Amino acid sequence: MSEPRKILVTSALPYANGSIHLGHMLEYIQTDMWVRFQKHRGNQCIYVCADDAHGSAIMLRAEKEGITPEQLIANVQAEHSADFADFLVDFDNFHSTHAEENRELSSQIYLKLRDAGHIATRSITQYFDPEKKMFLADRFIKGTCPKCGTEDQYGDNCEKCGATYAPTDLKDPKSAISGATPVLKDSQHFFFKLPDFQAMLQTWTRSGTLQDAVANKIAEWLDAGLQQWDISRDAPYFGFEIPDEPGKYFYVWLDAPIGYMASFKNLCNRTPELDFDAFWGKDSTAELYHFIGKDIVNFHALFWPAMLEGAGYRKPTGINVHGYLTVNGQKMSKSRGTFIKARTYLDHLSPEYLRYYYAAKLGRGVDDLDLNLEDFVQKVNSDLVGKVVNIASRCAGFINKGNAGVMVDTNAAPELTEAFLAAAPGIADAYEARDFARAMREIMGLADRANAWIADKAPWSLNKQEGKQDEVQAICATGVNLFRQLVIFLKPVLPLLAADAEAFLNVAPLTWNDHATLLSNHQLNEFKPLMTRIDPVKVQAMTDASKEDLTASQTDTGDAAPAGNGELAKDPLSPEIEFDTFAAVDLRVALIVKAEHVEGADKLLRLTLDIGDEQRNVFSGIKSAYPDPSKLNGRLTMMIANLKPRKMKFGISEGMVMAAGPGGEEIYLLSPDSGAKPGQRIK
């Protein structure tokens, strides 16, 4: 067995000037899943982060709120920490860039760069606010666009025509802080001589540390020639003063990435067995990975490795870049309620729903990820509740009632359990490569196979037959073992589900290597529901709570959907259709796994249908004919499987069952002939 790897991982530092939203959470969830996977495999993997707590914006917000910058960043850090914890993001240390460790490291790195000749100074001319007595960054200057004449544009680009320009090109410039007319003023600034590291960066950025698309973008900047980087700001400024230079402060982007080192240093100071140099020293053999968004690639793939090289530290093993988050195919919007804060989401929904959905859509590239809220509901309900949790819920009751909760020592599906075992290396490779979407596809493929096998064995039917109880116990014990394997594979994504499953399974915390074993003659604990379906009403409430500019939109929340999707047609005759239209209908044999009343609905039953390779949730208006829905459990019926899912008040209906009759008590579910099996197409 190979030695455990030593890995240090960071996420980009959230700015201590606002709340965490779901776009931010994409990165932290992605990183956390990868870190949990490494720990799950037995590697030493340390995850550190910090609030990015410096800059003019924080200074000005604190002034506006009548508090000190220190009070502001402490308040924001408490909020951020709570949001991350409740989203199950498990940092080993979450620190702040406004910390003594960061001050010391920033000064040390700067002095090493200065003494090695990598710092230059020169005078620059900038706009200065005569009322606030401060130099103005581009975003703090507004005026009229010099190209199209649009008023109230920022100092670097026009939002109307897209033109870019220097702040001095603006017409009628005004300070966005005080409203005063700024004046031009000279000041000495300090520059990091990035071109000194051109050759190193050309080699390093093509060494496999970056995704190809990112390396190609960096190559464009390298080919254009690197420029010196301004690393200083003038007082007043909230940050660290540059050594030997009173009134001059490090630009926030100099000390922000050093915050990675400072957070780890802070952890080392509290953890004697950790050695800072073993992870950051020039000769370190540990692995170092940064997870970031594509908007800050230049800072991490050019400035940061050059700073580390110049100061005598090691460079990252890899920089993992992800794209942006869109919601329902569009940019996050406050007016549409899709600019969703982390806390707003948590007020309505379980964090594991979003963790799974992000995992199911995250590849290893830099493509943007779309959070489609209808797809989100359907996918979580179908995969996690309808496939994974469903296996345990189908089997646990038979073991509890038939064998006092003890799993028998029998493997009723050796080929299937072997397939699960054989799939583990591929799933591990997908996790390692950060191709979470591929890992989830493979895991759900296994879940489909397990559900199909259980449906084929039908322990609920066998249990009614004399002398079949031993077979039922063997089937259900195997089913629980298959469920356990799926939990092991999903644990990096769903730590809460894993913990609840471990309690039900009556086992110690599961590790990746546990997938190679099976439970036998093992006492289970009482089964309790492990996960509930997402109620679309809660998703709507979340978006309503996120809207700031528009009133809540009206949605169809009627008792049942129109005829054709969960509700019986009322008309005796319908218009003629062409044969090709009929041929497009996908009729399938479906096993009614569970039929139940729908709270608050007068006509509906909720049917959980097994169609061979997956399970579906269907609402059907047949309650009047089946007042005791449990009598439908285990029965075969027919359903339209390719009907577009319909959003209803009580959830998503994923098809339509076939029934006939005049209505009322005289409604009859259509059933196939004996010998049919779930999933078979009806020709």
XYZ file of C-alpha atoms in Angstrom:
683
model
C 0.000 0.000 0.000
C 1.356 3.417 -0.963
C 2.132 6.037 1.638
C -0.631 8.573 2.352
C -0.241 11.760 0.365
C 0.389 15.131 2.056
C -1.919 17.703 0.487
C -2.694 21.338 1.268
C -5.800 22.821 -0.376
C -7.211 26.346 -0.498
C -10.254 28.100 -1.940
C -10.221 31.720 -3.039
C -10.699 34.084 -0.118
C -14.201 35.566 0.175
C -14.165 39.338 0.452
C -15.173 40.564 3.903
C -17.540 43.136 2.483
C -20.747 41.172 1.900
C -22.673 37.935 2.207
C -21.907 34.579 0.624
C -24.247 33.656 -2.246
C -24.781 30.451 -4.224
C -22.260 31.528 -6.860
C -19.599 31.662 -4.162
C -20.758 28.351 -2.715
C -20.036 26.551 -5.975
C -16.316 26.906 -5.314
C -16.348 26.022 -1.633
C -18.563 22.985 -2.163
C -16.387 21.831 -5.051
C -13.250 22.169 -2.933
C -14.813 20.565 0.129
C -15.942 17.505 -1.845
C -12.434 16.995 -3.206
C -10.870 17.427 0.233
C -13.358 15.037 1.828
C -12.576 12.483 -0.876
C -8.856 12.704 -0.118
C -9.471 12.272 3.610
C -11.931 9.458 2.857
C -9.055 7.689 1.057
C -6.747 8.062 4.031
C -4.582 10.908 2.753
C -3.448 13.824 4.896
C -5.391 16.658 3.306
C -5.567 20.058 4.990
C -8.082 22.666 3.846
C -7.470 26.297 4.799
C -9.102 29.560 3.845
C -9.602 33.067 5.217
C -11.631 36.207 4.765
C -9.995 38.749 2.465
C -10.225 41.681 4.842
C -8.294 44.618 3.345
C -8.918 47.428 0.884
C -10.656 50.754 0.391
C -14.105 49.197 0.026
C -13.988 47.754 3.533
C -12.634 50.971 4.977
C -15.447 52.992 3.370
C -18.224 50.574 4.327
C -17.086 50.554 7.950
C -17.060 54.342 7.924
C -20.590 54.397 6.489
C -21.828 52.012 9.192
C -20.130 53.984 11.939
C -17.896 51.121 13.081
C -14.209 50.326 12.794
C -12.948 48.163 9.926
C -11.926 45.597 12.543
C -15.501 45.417 13.833
C -16.850 45.085 10.291
C -14.567 42.224 9.308
C -15.215 40.432 12.600
C -18.976 40.646 11.983
C -18.642 39.427 8.410
C -16.306 36.605 9.393
C -18.859 35.326 11.905
C -21.540 35.370 9.181
C -19.289 33.673 6.624
C -18.174 31.012 9.090
C -21.778 30.132 9.952
C -22.780 29.901 6.291
C -19.857 27.638 5.436
C -20.437 25.403 8.442
C -24.123 25.006 7.642
C -23.258 24.114 4.038
C -20.976 21.399 5.505
C -17.803 23.040 4.188
C -15.268 21.636 6.634
C -12.244 23.935 6.765
C -9.340 22.840 8.919
C -8.805 26.550 9.480
C -10.743 29.646 8.452
C -8.669 32.726 9.247
C -8.451 36.389 8.204
C -5.914 38.264 6.105
C -5.960 40.958 8.802
C -3.879 38.785 11.109
C -0.393 38.980 12.523
C 0.740 35.876 10.611
C -0.210 37.587 7.368
C 1.470 40.844 8.326
C 4.721 39.014 9.062
C 4.660 36.867 5.921
C 3.679 39.767 3.638
C 6.507 41.913 4.979
C 8.961 39.035 4.741
C 8.048 38.207 1.139
C 8.152 41.861 0.115
C 11.585 42.366 1.681
C 12.935 39.247 -0.025
C 11.630 40.513 -3.365
C 13.033 43.990 -2.712
C 16.426 42.742 -1.664
C 16.606 40.491 -4.742
C 15.955 43.488 -7.016
C 12.363 42.612 -7.982
C 10.757 45.839 -6.663
C 10.774 49.120 -8.598
C 9.488 52.577 -7.648
C 8.201 55.411 -9.780
C 5.817 58.331 -9.586
C 2.340 57.989 -11.067
C -0.448 60.492 -11.590
C -3.901 59.653 -10.207
C -7.163 61.324 -9.415
C -7.342 62.561 -5.830
C -10.481 63.409 -3.835
C -9.760 66.788 -2.189
C -12.588 66.337 0.332
C -11.816 62.752 1.439
C -8.076 63.371 1.108
C -7.541 60.077 -0.677
C -6.486 58.775 -4.064
C -9.328 57.194 -6.017
C -9.337 53.761 -7.566
C -11.046 53.565 -10.972
C -14.282 52.217 -9.482
C -14.535 55.259 -7.198
C -14.606 57.702 -10.128
C -17.685 58.370 -12.227
C -18.310 60.636 -15.178
C -19.485 60.860 -18.773
C -18.214 58.258 -21.232
C -15.778 59.911 -23.668
C -16.979 57.634 -26.497
C -20.791 57.581 -26.347
C -21.583 60.387 -23.920
C -23.458 58.242 -21.386
C -23.414 59.772 -17.928
C -22.642 58.119 -14.601
C -20.073 55.632 -15.908
C -17.153 54.217 -13.951
C -13.573 55.284 -14.444
C -12.372 52.318 -16.482
C -15.215 51.227 -18.770
C -18.656 52.212 -20.045
C -21.526 49.855 -19.304
C -23.534 51.325 -22.211
C -21.134 51.047 -25.158
C -18.471 48.775 -23.648
C -15.605 51.181 -24.294
C -12.527 50.997 -22.067
C -10.472 54.037 -21.211
C -8.278 55.690 -18.585
C -10.022 57.567 -15.738
C -8.455 60.784 -17.012
C -10.425 60.360 -20.275
C -13.792 60.680 -18.474
C -15.734 63.893 -19.020
C -16.923 65.749 -15.917
C -15.344 63.265 -13.468
C -16.713 63.094 -9.944
C -15.667 61.196 -6.847
C -18.174 58.397 -6.231
C -17.366 58.728 -2.541
C -17.872 62.422 -1.837
C -19.178 63.830 -5.122
C -16.270 66.245 -5.272
C -14.463 66.982 -8.513
C -11.182 65.049 -8.279
C -7.823 66.616 -9.051
C -4.734 65.000 -10.538
C -1.908 64.391 -8.095
C 1.431 62.598 -8.221
C 2.485 59.855 -5.820
C 5.361 57.391 -5.599
C 4.247 53.785 -6.057
C 5.951 50.442 -5.671
C 5.927 47.850 -8.427
C 6.625 44.130 -8.543
C 8.831 43.439 -11.567
C 6.754 40.636 -13.022
C 8.713 40.552 -16.325
C 11.694 39.186 -14.342
C 9.781 35.882 -14.188
C 8.639 35.634 -17.824
C 10.732 32.561 -18.665
C 9.791 30.712 -15.484
C 6.103 31.410 -16.013
C 6.175 30.254 -19.627
C 7.518 26.891 -18.462
C 5.465 26.547 -15.276
C 2.111 27.409 -16.850
C 2.649 24.643 -19.427
C 3.773 22.040 -16.881
C 0.322 20.565 -16.222
C -0.470 22.848 -13.300
C -3.331 24.473 -15.232
C -6.227 23.200 -17.311
C -5.452 23.533 -21.016
C -7.997 26.306 -21.569
C -6.508 28.311 -18.712
C -2.934 27.726 -19.881
C -3.920 28.937 -23.348
C -5.357 32.152 -21.914
C -2.259 32.746 -19.813
C -0.137 32.202 -22.918
C -1.887 35.151 -24.589
C -0.792 37.428 -21.757
C 2.722 36.007 -21.760
C 3.047 36.433 -25.514
C 1.879 40.049 -25.237
C 4.639 40.721 -22.702
C 4.249 41.122 -18.960
C 4.067 44.503 -17.253
C 5.214 45.589 -13.828
C 2.468 45.246 -11.196
C 1.524 48.119 -8.903
C 1.535 46.681 -5.367
C 1.125 49.855 -3.284
C -1.657 52.178 -2.211
C -1.561 55.497 -0.392
C -3.064 56.307 2.992
C -5.841 56.311 4.028
C -6.122 52.591 3.326
C -7.115 49.584 5.423
C -4.291 47.091 5.174
C -0.650 46.503 6.085
C 1.889 49.295 5.884
C 4.859 48.556 3.635
C 8.088 48.119 5.672
C 10.220 51.263 5.797
C 7.612 53.240 3.815
C 5.298 55.252 6.124
C 1.917 56.070 4.575
C 2.298 53.382 1.897
C 0.239 50.187 2.097
C 0.292 46.848 0.360
C -2.386 46.616 -2.320
C -5.011 44.094 -1.174
C -4.090 41.634 -3.931
C -0.517 41.358 -2.666
C -1.409 40.120 0.812
C -4.586 38.221 -0.176
C -2.884 35.094 -1.605
C -0.283 35.278 1.149
C -3.356 34.768 3.329
C -3.276 31.110 2.238
C 0.129 30.781 3.834
C -0.916 32.803 6.875
C -3.981 30.656 7.534
C -1.841 27.533 7.386
C 0.791 29.198 9.592
C -1.922 29.977 12.141
C -2.985 26.323 12.070
C 0.622 25.184 12.502
C 1.008 27.451 15.520
C -1.888 25.574 17.142
C -0.946 22.107 15.860
C 2.569 21.046 16.891
C 2.720 18.070 14.521
C 2.316 20.346 11.470
C 5.476 21.786 9.911
C 5.013 24.970 7.869
C 8.141 24.435 5.758
C 7.120 20.873 4.903
C 4.251 22.359 2.884
C 5.593 25.755 1.779
C 9.369 25.323 1.720
C 11.278 25.384 -1.573
C 11.991 21.641 -1.331
C 8.528 20.610 -0.142
C 7.276 17.266 -1.445
C 3.701 17.975 -0.335
C 1.020 18.790 -2.879
C -0.508 22.269 -2.984
C -3.758 23.047 -4.815
C -5.730 26.268 -5.200
C -9.393 26.209 -6.246
C -10.457 29.506 -7.857
C -12.902 31.085 -10.295
C -11.845 32.043 -13.798
C -12.113 35.774 -13.027
C -8.968 35.779 -10.857
C -6.702 33.565 -12.963
C -4.122 36.281 -13.646
C -3.469 36.858 -9.940
C -3.039 33.137 -9.229
C -1.279 31.935 -12.366
C 1.053 34.896 -12.966
C 1.562 37.200 -9.971
C 1.359 34.555 -7.247
C 3.828 31.940 -8.577
C 6.233 34.747 -9.480
C 6.053 36.141 -5.937
C 6.653 32.682 -4.480
C 9.561 32.025 -6.809
C 11.173 35.384 -6.057
C 10.791 34.939 -2.291
C 12.176 31.387 -2.210
C 8.971 29.411 -1.611
C 7.495 26.477 -3.506
C 4.865 26.992 -6.237
C 1.427 25.337 -6.434
C 1.113 21.790 -7.727
C -2.085 22.764 -9.482
C -4.575 25.610 -9.842
C -8.076 24.286 -10.419
C -10.278 26.822 -12.177
C -14.076 26.707 -12.439
C -16.613 28.782 -14.348
C -19.411 31.037 -13.196
C -22.817 30.044 -11.867
C -25.948 30.913 -13.790
C -29.482 30.286 -12.543
C -32.174 29.136 -14.963
C -29.801 29.870 -17.821
C -29.213 33.524 -16.928
C -26.970 35.645 -14.748
C -28.026 35.704 -11.120
C -30.678 38.387 -10.720
C -32.131 40.108 -7.673
C -35.277 41.072 -9.564
C -35.932 37.459 -10.595
C -35.046 36.136 -7.154
C -32.109 34.115 -8.491
C -29.409 36.104 -6.690
C -29.695 33.754 -3.739
C -27.678 34.235 -0.591
C -26.348 31.148 1.147
C -28.401 31.889 4.249
C -31.594 32.383 2.250
C -31.102 28.970 0.671
C -30.415 27.391 4.067
C -33.579 28.932 5.481
C -35.595 26.813 3.041
C -33.624 23.770 1.871
C -31.093 21.167 2.955
C -27.483 21.928 2.009
C -27.040 18.403 0.681
C -29.534 18.970 -2.114
C -27.309 21.688 -3.567
C -24.094 19.798 -2.858
C -25.390 16.865 -4.884
C -26.700 19.013 -7.734
C -23.391 20.857 -8.037
C -21.547 17.529 -7.984
C -23.806 16.133 -10.693
C -22.957 19.050 -12.991
C -19.313 19.839 -12.163
C -16.756 18.605 -14.675
C -13.037 19.276 -14.594
C -13.227 22.157 -17.069
C -13.937 25.868 -16.743
C -17.415 25.852 -18.269
C -20.129 27.791 -16.478
C -22.598 25.749 -14.425
C -26.333 26.378 -14.619
C -28.545 25.869 -11.593
C -31.864 25.118 -13.264
C -34.301 25.115 -10.376
C -36.842 22.739 -11.927
C -34.105 20.319 -12.939
C -32.624 20.715 -9.447
C -35.860 19.506 -7.844
C -36.353 16.658 -10.287
C -32.778 15.400 -10.196
C -32.386 15.417 -6.425
C -35.753 13.756 -5.906
C -35.118 11.156 -8.586
C -31.503 10.311 -7.761
C -31.129 10.679 -4.021
C -34.613 9.850 -2.805
C -35.920 7.720 -5.649
C -32.758 5.700 -6.213
C -30.268 5.725 -3.337
C -32.370 6.106 -0.181
C -35.105 4.032 -1.762
C -32.918 0.910 -1.625
C -32.581 1.065 2.147
C -36.213 1.951 2.700
C -37.349 -1.008 0.547
C -35.212 -3.539 2.384
C -34.909 -2.403 6.004
C -38.469 -3.166 7.025
C -38.301 -6.804 5.942
C -35.062 -7.325 7.897
C -36.471 -5.602 10.954
C -39.738 -7.509 11.005
C -38.524 -10.828 9.623
C -35.175 -11.247 11.361
C -35.117 -8.798 14.287
C -32.968 -6.373 12.275
C -30.111 -8.820 11.677
C -28.647 -9.073 8.161
C -28.130 -12.705 7.171
C -24.788 -14.000 5.939
C -25.850 -14.450 2.327
C -24.904 -12.652 -0.876
C -27.892 -13.079 -3.155
C -26.332 -11.154 -6.056
C -22.606 -11.968 -6.339
C -22.328 -10.628 -9.891
C -23.915 -7.334 -8.905
C -21.788 -6.885 -5.799
C -18.724 -7.662 -7.905
C -19.805 -4.974 -10.383
C -20.018 -2.463 -7.540
C -16.521 -3.447 -6.410
C -15.160 -3.214 -9.962
C -16.634 0.285 -10.385
C -14.784 1.743 -7.391
C -11.452 2.553 -9.128
C -13.210 4.450 -11.915
C -15.283 6.429 -9.445
C -12.139 7.232 -7.460
C -10.374 8.383 -10.637
C -13.288 10.696 -11.436
C -13.184 12.215 -7.951
C -9.434 12.657 -8.160
C -9.748 14.439 -11.506
C -12.495 16.684 -10.054
C -14.869 15.223 -12.621
C -17.658 14.974 -10.086
C -20.314 14.721 -12.789
C -18.770 11.498 -14.099
C -18.503 10.097 -10.576
C -22.189 10.838 -9.922
C -23.229 9.252 -13.246
C -21.355 6.077 -12.422
C -22.741 5.946 -8.879
C -26.323 6.491 -10.047
C -25.829 3.842 -12.710
C -25.015 1.398 -9.917
C -28.072 2.573 -7.970
C -30.240 1.913 -11.018
C -28.864 -1.614 -11.286
C -29.503 -2.280 -7.604
C -33.074 -1.015 -7.811
C -33.768 -3.046 -10.946
C -32.435 -6.190 -9.257
C -34.573 -5.628 -6.165
C -37.624 -4.915 -8.301
C -36.998 -8.129 -10.257
C -36.695 -10.153 -7.039
C -39.748 -8.374 -5.561
C -39.256 -9.287 -1.888
C -42.623 -7.678 -1.097
C -44.287 -10.367 -3.207
C -42.095 -13.227 -2.008
C -42.772 -12.304 1.602
C -46.423 -13.193 1.081
C -45.512 -16.707 -0.083
C -45.072 -19.648 2.236
C -41.476 -20.741 2.733
C -39.907 -17.748 0.959
C -38.841 -15.809 4.028
C -35.194 -16.945 3.881
C -35.001 -15.750 0.297
C -36.522 -12.417 1.290
C -33.875 -11.988 4.009
C -31.083 -12.802 1.565
C -32.387 -10.305 -0.994
C -32.830 -7.534 1.543
C -29.453 -8.100 3.227
C -27.824 -7.841 -0.191
C -29.834 -4.710 -0.918
C -28.647 -3.074 2.291
C -25.049 -3.967 1.426
C -25.461 -2.381 -2.000
C -26.906 0.711 -0.317
C -23.887 0.784 1.998
C -21.560 0.740 -1.030
C -23.396 3.683 -2.572
C -23.131 5.629 0.692
C -19.370 5.029 0.753
C -19.068 6.365 -2.798
C -21.263 9.389 -2.046
C -19.836 10.301 1.356
C -17.574 13.154 0.103
C -20.650 14.819 -1.392
C -23.275 13.941 1.234
C -21.655 13.801 4.683
C -24.961 14.188 6.565
C -26.645 11.398 4.633
C -23.558 9.255 5.263
C -23.674 9.936 9.010
C -27.374 9.062 9.187
C -26.782 5.943 7.114
C -23.910 4.906 9.400
C -26.281 5.216 12.354
C -28.859 3.009 10.617
C -26.184 0.522 9.530
C -24.775 0.488 13.070
C -21.192 0.935 11.835
C -18.228 3.173 12.576
C -17.651 6.080 10.158
C -17.155 4.551 6.735
C -13.940 4.992 4.782
C -13.319 4.426 1.086
C -11.613 1.081 1.682
C -14.750 -0.261 3.367
C -16.280 -0.691 -0.081
C -14.259 -3.905 -0.430
C -16.186 -5.627 2.382
C -19.793 -6.640 3.033
C -21.800 -6.745 6.247
C -23.002 -10.192 7.335
C -24.730 -11.492 10.475
C -24.892 -7.821 11.340
C -27.377 -6.049 13.594
C -28.984 -2.976 12.055
C -30.557 -0.132 13.968
C -34.092 1.021 13.358
C -34.487 2.586 9.929
C -35.552 6.211 9.903
C -36.183 8.306 6.784
C -32.793 9.436 5.523
C -33.871 12.151 3.110
C -37.127 13.736 2.027
C -38.055 14.981 -1.398
C -37.607 18.631 -2.266
C -40.946 20.373 -2.145
C -41.080 22.832 -5.089
C -43.080 25.150 -2.858
C -39.935 25.644 -0.761
C -37.896 26.484 -3.854
C -40.476 29.083 -4.803
C -40.400 30.482 -1.278
C -36.611 30.751 -1.518
C -36.715 32.714 -4.764
C -39.526 34.905 -3.436
C -37.408 35.669 -0.383
C -34.523 36.608 -2.694
C -36.473 39.100 -4.780
C -35.788 42.722 -4.048
C -37.311 44.654 -6.901
C -40.346 42.741 -8.110
C -43.375 41.254 -6.415
C -43.589 37.469 -6.208
C -44.691 35.882 -9.455
C -47.889 33.868 -9.525
C -47.562 30.118 -10.008
C -50.028 27.351 -10.682
C -50.701 25.725 -7.330
C -53.953 23.970 -8.177
C -54.912 20.652 -6.647
C -54.013 18.751 -9.782
C -52.325 19.261 -13.108
C -54.344 19.432 -16.315
C -55.443 16.143 -17.825
C -52.580 14.123 -19.187
C -50.132 14.446 -16.326
C -51.383 12.864 -13.152
C -55.056 13.731 -13.577
C -57.641 11.729 -15.493
C -59.088 13.267 -18.638
C -62.669 14.375 -18.224
C -63.769 14.522 -21.872
C -65.129 11.335 -23.472
C -63.682 12.120 -26.883
C -60.510 13.826 -28.024
C -59.362 15.162 -31.414
C -57.822 12.666 -33.835
C -54.055 12.393 -33.895
C -51.613 11.115 -36.515
C -50.002 7.677 -36.080
C -46.539 9.232 -35.724
C -47.799 11.218 -32.760
C -49.073 8.049 -31.100
C -45.869 6.157 -31.934
C -43.869 8.772 -30.039
C -45.616 7.816 -26.799
C -43.321 5.641 -24.652
C -45.603 3.209 -22.795
C -43.866 1.218 -20.070
C -44.723 -1.446 -17.535
C -44.391 0.101 -14.081
C -44.266 -1.465 -10.640
C -46.079 0.522 -7.964
C -43.464 0.511 -5.236
C -45.487 2.742 -2.973
C -48.872 4.464 -3.151
C -49.800 7.081 -0.591
C -52.177 9.922 0.150
C -51.091 13.482 -0.625
C -51.686 15.753 2.330
C -54.015 18.580 1.370
C -55.115 17.054 -1.953
C -58.686 15.917 -2.522
C -58.131 13.734 -5.572
C -54.486 12.776 -5.750
C -52.400 9.796 -4.805
C -48.612 9.905 -4.967
C -47.258 6.843 -6.742
C -43.621 5.773 -6.610
C -43.151 3.774 -9.809
C -40.285 1.457 -10.711
C -39.738 1.324 -14.485
C -36.673 -0.890 -14.478
C -33.763 1.511 -14.792
C -35.115 4.224 -12.547
C -37.941 5.259 -10.270
C -40.497 7.960 -10.980
C -42.802 10.070 -8.852
C -46.291 10.415 -10.358
C -49.390 12.136 -9.019
C -52.617 10.525 -10.153
C -56.227 11.617 -9.571
C -57.477 8.169 -8.540
C -57.919 8.669 -4.812
C -61.705 8.187 -4.951
C -61.285 4.668 -6.342
C -58.455 3.618 -4.015
C -59.155 5.027 -0.540
C -56.581 2.579 0.863
C -53.619 3.271 -1.443
C -51.425 0.620 0.201
C -53.455 -2.010 -1.676
C -51.771 -0.782 -4.866
C -48.276 -1.526 -3.540
C -46.541 -4.228 -5.572
C -49.028 -4.036 -8.437
C -48.012 -3.634 -12.072
C -49.569 -0.930 -14.177
C -48.808 1.013 -17.348
C -47.459 4.521 -17.623
C -46.440 7.076 -20.218
C -42.726 7.414 -19.475
C -41.767 10.210 -21.853
C -44.355 12.759 -20.754
C -42.691 16.052 -19.859
C -42.523 16.449 -16.051
C -45.206 18.725 -14.671
C -44.683 21.076 -11.735
C -47.592 20.812 -9.293
C -48.390 22.250 -5.905
C -47.310 19.043 -4.206
C -44.210 18.275 -6.255
C -43.090 17.211 -9.720
C -45.157 14.583 -11.556
C -42.841 12.535 -13.789
C -45.279 10.750 -16.054
C -48.867 9.462 -16.201
C -50.397 6.139 -15.236
C -53.058 4.646 -17.490
C -56.593 4.236 -16.122
C -60.142 3.900 -17.416
C -63.666 4.330 -16.103
C -66.346 6.988 -15.686
C -64.819 8.378 -12.510
C -65.554 8.388 -8.811
C -65.191 4.897 -7.385
C -65.211 3.471 -10.899
C -61.630 4.170 -11.940
C -59.518 1.191 -12.907
C -55.749 1.218 -13.303
C -54.751 -0.621 -16.460
C -52.460 -3.587 -15.897
C -50.349 -5.669 -18.302
C -50.718 -9.410 -18.657
C -48.910 -11.672 -16.231
C -45.203 -12.124 -16.967
C -44.553 -8.467 -17.657
C -41.642 -6.838 -15.843
C -41.008 -3.233 -14.802
C -39.432 -1.188 -17.572
C -40.676 -3.270 -20.507
C -41.990 -1.170 -23.379
C -45.539 -1.761 -24.498
C -45.660 -2.145 -28.265
